[in-house]
GROMACS .gro file of C-alpha atoms in nm:
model
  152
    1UNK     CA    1  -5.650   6.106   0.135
    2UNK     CA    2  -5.390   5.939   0.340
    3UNK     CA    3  -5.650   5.739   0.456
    4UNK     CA    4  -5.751   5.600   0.152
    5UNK     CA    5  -5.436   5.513   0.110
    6UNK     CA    6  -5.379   5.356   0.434
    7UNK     CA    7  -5.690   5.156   0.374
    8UNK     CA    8  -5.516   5.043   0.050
    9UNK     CA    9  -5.190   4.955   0.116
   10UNK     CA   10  -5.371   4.726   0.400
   11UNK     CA   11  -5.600   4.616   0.199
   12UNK     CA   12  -5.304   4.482  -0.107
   13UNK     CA   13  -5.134   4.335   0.227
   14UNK     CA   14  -5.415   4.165   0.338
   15UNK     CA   15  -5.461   3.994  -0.004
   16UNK     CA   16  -5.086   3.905  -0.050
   17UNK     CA   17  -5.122   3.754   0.273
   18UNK     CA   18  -5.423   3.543   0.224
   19UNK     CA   19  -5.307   3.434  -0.157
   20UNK     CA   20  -5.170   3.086  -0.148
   21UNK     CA   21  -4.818   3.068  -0.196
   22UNK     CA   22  -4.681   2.931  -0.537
   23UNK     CA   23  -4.372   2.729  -0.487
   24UNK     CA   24  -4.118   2.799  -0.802
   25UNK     CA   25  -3.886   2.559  -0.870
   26UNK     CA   26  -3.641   2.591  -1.124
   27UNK     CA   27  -3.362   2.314  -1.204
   28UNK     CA   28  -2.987   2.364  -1.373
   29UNK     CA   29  -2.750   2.117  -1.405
   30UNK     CA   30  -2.410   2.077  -1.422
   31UNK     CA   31  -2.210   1.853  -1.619
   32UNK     CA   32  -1.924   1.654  -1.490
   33UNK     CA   33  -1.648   1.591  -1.760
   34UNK     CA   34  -1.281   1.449  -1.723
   35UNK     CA   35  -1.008   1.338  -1.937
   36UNK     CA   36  -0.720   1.099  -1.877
   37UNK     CA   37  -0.416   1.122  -2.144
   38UNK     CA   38  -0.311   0.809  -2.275
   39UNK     CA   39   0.025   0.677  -2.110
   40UNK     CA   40   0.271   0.462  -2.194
   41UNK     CA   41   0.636   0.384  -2.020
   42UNK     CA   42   0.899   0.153  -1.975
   43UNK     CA   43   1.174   0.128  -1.736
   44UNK     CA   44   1.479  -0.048  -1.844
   45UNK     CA   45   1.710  -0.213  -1.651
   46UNK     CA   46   2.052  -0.358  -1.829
   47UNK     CA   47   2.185  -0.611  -1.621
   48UNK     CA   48   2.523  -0.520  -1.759
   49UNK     CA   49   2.597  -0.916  -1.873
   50UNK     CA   50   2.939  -0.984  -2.037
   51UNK     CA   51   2.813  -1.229  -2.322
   52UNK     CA   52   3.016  -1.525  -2.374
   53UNK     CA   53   3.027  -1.546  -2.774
   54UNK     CA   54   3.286  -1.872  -2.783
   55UNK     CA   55   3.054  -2.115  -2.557
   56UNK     CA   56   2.761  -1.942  -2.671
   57UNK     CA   57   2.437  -1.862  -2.409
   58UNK     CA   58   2.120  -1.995  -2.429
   59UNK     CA   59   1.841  -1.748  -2.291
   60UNK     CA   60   2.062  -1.583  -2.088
   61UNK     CA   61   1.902  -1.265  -1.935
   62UNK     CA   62   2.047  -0.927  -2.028
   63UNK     CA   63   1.760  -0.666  -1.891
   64UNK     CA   64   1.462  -0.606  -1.720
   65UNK     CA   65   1.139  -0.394  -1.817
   66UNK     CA   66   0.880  -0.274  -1.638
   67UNK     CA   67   0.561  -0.184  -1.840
   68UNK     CA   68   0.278   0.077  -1.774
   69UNK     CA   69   0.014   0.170  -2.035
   70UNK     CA   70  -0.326   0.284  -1.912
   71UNK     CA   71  -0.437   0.240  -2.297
   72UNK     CA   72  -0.793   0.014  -2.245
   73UNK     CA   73  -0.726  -0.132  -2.577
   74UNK     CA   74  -0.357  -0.231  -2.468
   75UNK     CA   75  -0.013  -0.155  -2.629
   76UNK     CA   76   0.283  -0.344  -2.756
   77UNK     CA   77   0.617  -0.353  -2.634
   78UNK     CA   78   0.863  -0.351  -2.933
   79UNK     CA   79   1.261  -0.487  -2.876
   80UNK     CA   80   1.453  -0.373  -3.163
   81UNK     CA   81   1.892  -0.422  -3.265
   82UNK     CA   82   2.062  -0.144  -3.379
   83UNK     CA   83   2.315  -0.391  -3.613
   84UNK     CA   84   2.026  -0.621  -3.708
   85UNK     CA   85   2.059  -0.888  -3.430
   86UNK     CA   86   2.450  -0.903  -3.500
   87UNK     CA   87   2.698  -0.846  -3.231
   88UNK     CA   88   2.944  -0.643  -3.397
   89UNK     CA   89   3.330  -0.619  -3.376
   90UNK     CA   90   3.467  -0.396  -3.666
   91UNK     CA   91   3.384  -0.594  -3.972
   92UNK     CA   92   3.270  -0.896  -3.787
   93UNK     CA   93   2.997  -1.026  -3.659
   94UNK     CA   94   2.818  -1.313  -3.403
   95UNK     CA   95   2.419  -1.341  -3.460
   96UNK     CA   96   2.192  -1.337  -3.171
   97UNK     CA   97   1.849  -1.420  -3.091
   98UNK     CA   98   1.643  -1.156  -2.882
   99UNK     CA   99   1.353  -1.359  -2.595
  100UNK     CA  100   1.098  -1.071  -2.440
  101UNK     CA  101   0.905  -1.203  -2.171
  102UNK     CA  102   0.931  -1.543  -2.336
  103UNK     CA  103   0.821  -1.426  -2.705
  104UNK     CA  104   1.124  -1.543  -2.935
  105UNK     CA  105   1.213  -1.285  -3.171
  106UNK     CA  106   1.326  -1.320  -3.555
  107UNK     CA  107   1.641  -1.341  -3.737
  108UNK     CA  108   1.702  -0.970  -3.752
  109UNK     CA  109   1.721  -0.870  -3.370
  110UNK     CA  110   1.352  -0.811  -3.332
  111UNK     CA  111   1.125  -0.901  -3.153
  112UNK     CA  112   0.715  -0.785  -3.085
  113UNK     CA  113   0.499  -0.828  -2.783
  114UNK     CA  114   0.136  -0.728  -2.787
  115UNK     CA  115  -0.086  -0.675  -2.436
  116UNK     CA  116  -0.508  -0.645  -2.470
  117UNK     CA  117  -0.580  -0.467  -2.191
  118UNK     CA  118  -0.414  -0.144  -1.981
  119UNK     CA  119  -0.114  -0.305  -1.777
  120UNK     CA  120   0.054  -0.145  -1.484
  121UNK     CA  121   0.406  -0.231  -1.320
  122UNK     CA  122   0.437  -0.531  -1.580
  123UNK     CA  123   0.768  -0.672  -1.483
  124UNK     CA  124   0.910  -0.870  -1.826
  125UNK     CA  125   1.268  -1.015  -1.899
  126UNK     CA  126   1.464  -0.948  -2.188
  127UNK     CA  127   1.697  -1.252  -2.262
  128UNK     CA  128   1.969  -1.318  -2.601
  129UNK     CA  129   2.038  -1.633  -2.700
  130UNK     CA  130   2.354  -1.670  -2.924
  131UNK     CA  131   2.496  -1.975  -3.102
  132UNK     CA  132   2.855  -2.138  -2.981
  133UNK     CA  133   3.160  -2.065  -3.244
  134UNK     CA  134   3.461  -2.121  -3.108
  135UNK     CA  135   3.640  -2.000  -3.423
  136UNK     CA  136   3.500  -1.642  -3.344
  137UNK     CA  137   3.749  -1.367  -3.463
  138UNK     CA  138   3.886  -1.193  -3.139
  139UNK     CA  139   3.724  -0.867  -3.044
  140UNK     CA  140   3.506  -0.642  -2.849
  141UNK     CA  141   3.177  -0.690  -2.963
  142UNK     CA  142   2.842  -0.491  -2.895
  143UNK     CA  143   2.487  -0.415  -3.018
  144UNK     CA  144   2.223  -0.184  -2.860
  145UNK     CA  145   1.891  -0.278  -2.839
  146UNK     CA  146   1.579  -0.058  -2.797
  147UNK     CA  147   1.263  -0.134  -2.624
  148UNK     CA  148   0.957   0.025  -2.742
  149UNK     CA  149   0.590   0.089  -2.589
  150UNK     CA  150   0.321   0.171  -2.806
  151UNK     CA  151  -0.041   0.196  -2.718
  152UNK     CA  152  -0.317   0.071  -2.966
   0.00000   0.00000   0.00000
Protein backbone atom coordinates (compact mmCIF):
# COMPACT_ATOMS: atom_id res chain seq x y z
CA UNK A 1 0.00 0.00 0.00
CA UNK A 2 2.56 2.61 0.61
CA UNK A 3 3.66 1.90 -2.61
CA UNK A 4 0.74 2.65 -4.37
CA UNK A 5 0.82 5.57 -2.84
CA UNK A 6 4.29 6.46 -3.53
CA UNK A 7 3.60 5.69 -7.13
CA UNK A 8 0.78 8.27 -6.82
CA UNK A 9 1.92 11.09 -5.20
CA UNK A 10 4.82 10.82 -8.06
CA UNK A 11 2.72 10.28 -10.47
CA UNK A 12 0.24 13.86 -9.46
CA UNK A 13 3.93 15.47 -9.30
CA UNK A 14 4.92 14.40 -12.44
CA UNK A 15 1.73 15.83 -14.07
CA UNK A 16 1.85 19.21 -12.14
CA UNK A 17 5.18 19.39 -13.42
CA UNK A 18 4.64 18.74 -17.04
CA UNK A 19 1.17 20.99 -17.10
CA UNK A 20 1.90 24.30 -18.68
CA UNK A 21 1.87 27.03 -16.40
CA UNK A 22 -1.14 29.54 -16.51
CA UNK A 23 0.00 33.03 -15.85
CA UNK A 24 -2.90 34.95 -13.65
CA UNK A 25 -2.96 38.35 -13.81
CA UNK A 26 -5.21 40.35 -11.93
CA UNK A 27 -5.29 44.36 -12.04
CA UNK A 28 -6.58 47.01 -9.13
CA UNK A 29 -6.28 50.43 -9.30
CA UNK A 30 -5.98 53.17 -7.26
CA UNK A 31 -7.38 56.47 -7.54
CA UNK A 32 -5.50 59.62 -7.00
CA UNK A 33 -7.74 62.51 -5.61
CA UNK A 34 -6.75 66.04 -4.11
CA UNK A 35 -8.37 69.12 -3.08
CA UNK A 36 -7.12 72.68 -2.82
CA UNK A 37 -9.41 75.19 -0.61
CA UNK A 38 -10.15 78.29 -2.18
CA UNK A 39 -7.95 81.29 -0.80
CA UNK A 40 -8.20 84.65 -0.70
CA UNK A 41 -5.94 87.48 1.28
CA UNK A 42 -4.88 90.84 1.42
CA UNK A 43 -2.16 92.55 3.17
CA UNK A 44 -2.62 96.12 3.97
CA UNK A 45 -0.22 98.54 4.39
CA UNK A 46 -1.38 102.29 5.65
CA UNK A 47 1.18 104.57 4.77
CA UNK A 48 0.09 106.63 7.73
CA UNK A 49 -0.40 110.03 5.35
CA UNK A 50 -1.52 113.23 7.18
CA UNK A 51 -4.14 114.50 4.47
CA UNK A 52 -4.00 118.04 3.72
CA UNK A 53 -7.89 118.98 3.57
CA UNK A 54 -7.23 123.04 2.98
CA UNK A 55 -4.95 122.61 -0.35
CA UNK A 56 -6.65 119.56 -1.12
CA UNK A 57 -4.58 116.22 -2.72
CA UNK A 58 -4.97 114.88 -5.87
CA UNK A 59 -4.28 110.97 -5.97
CA UNK A 60 -2.24 111.08 -3.22
CA UNK A 61 -1.37 107.51 -1.98
CA UNK A 62 -2.56 106.44 1.46
CA UNK A 63 -1.91 102.38 1.41
CA UNK A 64 -0.66 99.53 -0.18
CA UNK A 65 -2.29 95.97 -0.88
CA UNK A 66 -1.00 92.98 -1.75
CA UNK A 67 -3.49 90.44 -3.33
CA UNK A 68 -3.53 86.54 -3.37
CA UNK A 69 -6.53 84.49 -4.56
CA UNK A 70 -5.89 81.07 -6.04
CA UNK A 71 -9.74 81.26 -7.19
CA UNK A 72 -9.35 80.14 -11.27
CA UNK A 73 -12.33 82.20 -11.92
CA UNK A 74 -10.69 85.32 -10.09
CA UNK A 75 -11.97 87.55 -7.20
CA UNK A 76 -12.61 91.18 -6.57
CA UNK A 77 -11.00 93.41 -4.31
CA UNK A 78 -13.65 95.70 -2.66
CA UNK A 79 -12.44 99.37 -0.90
CA UNK A 80 -15.18 100.49 1.20
CA UNK A 81 -15.61 104.15 3.84
CA UNK A 82 -16.90 103.70 7.01
CA UNK A 83 -18.56 107.60 6.91
CA UNK A 84 -19.53 107.25 3.24
CA UNK A 85 -16.39 108.79 1.58
CA UNK A 86 -16.60 111.81 4.14
CA UNK A 87 -13.73 112.72 6.30
CA UNK A 88 -15.35 113.42 9.44
CA UNK A 89 -14.72 115.98 12.27
CA UNK A 90 -17.71 115.98 14.78
CA UNK A 91 -20.55 117.27 12.73
CA UNK A 92 -18.45 118.16 9.78
CA UNK A 93 -17.34 116.85 6.98
CA UNK A 94 -14.64 117.04 3.71
CA UNK A 95 -15.65 114.47 0.76
CA UNK A 96 -13.08 112.30 -0.73
CA UNK A 97 -12.59 110.26 -3.67
CA UNK A 98 -11.13 106.62 -3.13
CA UNK A 99 -8.37 105.40 -6.55
CA UNK A 100 -7.55 101.35 -6.19
CA UNK A 101 -4.95 100.37 -8.42
CA UNK A 102 -6.08 103.15 -10.75
CA UNK A 103 -10.00 102.23 -10.71
CA UNK A 104 -11.74 105.61 -9.52
CA UNK A 105 -14.31 104.93 -7.07
CA UNK A 106 -17.91 106.67 -6.62
CA UNK A 107 -19.29 109.39 -4.63
CA UNK A 108 -19.87 107.35 -1.52
CA UNK A 109 -16.22 106.13 -0.60
CA UNK A 110 -16.37 103.02 -2.71
CA UNK A 111 -14.76 101.68 -4.89
CA UNK A 112 -14.74 97.84 -6.85
CA UNK A 113 -11.96 96.04 -8.59
CA UNK A 114 -12.57 92.77 -10.37
CA UNK A 115 -9.45 90.19 -11.44
CA UNK A 116 -10.33 87.03 -14.13
CA UNK A 117 -7.92 84.81 -13.29
CA UNK A 118 -6.09 83.44 -9.77
CA UNK A 119 -3.50 86.31 -8.84
CA UNK A 120 -0.64 85.92 -6.47
CA UNK A 121 1.50 88.72 -4.65
CA UNK A 122 -0.61 91.43 -6.66
CA UNK A 123 0.93 94.58 -5.39
CA UNK A 124 -2.01 97.54 -5.91
CA UNK A 125 -2.10 101.22 -4.52
CA UNK A 126 -4.80 102.69 -2.73
CA UNK A 127 -4.84 106.54 -3.36
CA UNK A 128 -7.76 109.55 -2.02
CA UNK A 129 -8.23 112.35 -3.85
CA UNK A 130 -10.00 115.26 -1.99
CA UNK A 131 -11.17 118.65 -3.26
CA UNK A 132 -9.33 122.10 -1.95
CA UNK A 133 -11.65 124.27 0.63
CA UNK A 134 -9.88 126.56 2.32
CA UNK A 135 -12.93 127.59 4.37
CA UNK A 136 -12.81 124.04 6.01
CA UNK A 137 -14.06 124.18 9.71
CA UNK A 138 -10.94 123.41 11.97
CA UNK A 139 -10.65 119.88 13.25
CA UNK A 140 -9.29 116.45 13.41
CA UNK A 141 -10.74 114.62 10.78
CA UNK A 142 -10.74 110.76 9.93
CA UNK A 143 -12.47 107.93 8.03
CA UNK A 144 -11.54 104.19 7.92
CA UNK A 145 -11.61 102.40 4.96
CA UNK A 146 -11.86 98.61 4.42
CA UNK A 147 -10.43 96.55 1.72
CA UNK A 148 -12.17 93.49 0.75
CA UNK A 149 -11.20 90.16 -1.28
CA UNK A 150 -13.76 88.07 -2.57
CA UNK A 151 -13.36 85.15 -4.86
CA UNK A 152 -15.95 84.46 -7.71
Amino acid sequence: MTRLLTALILGCLALTAAAPARAATANRTIALKATVATACTVDVTDLGVALDVVTGETKRQVGSVVENCNDGKGYTISVNSANNGKLKSGTNTVSFTPFYDGTTGNGSGSVSVTRSKATFAKTASLAVTIPANAKTIAGSYSDTLTITIKAK
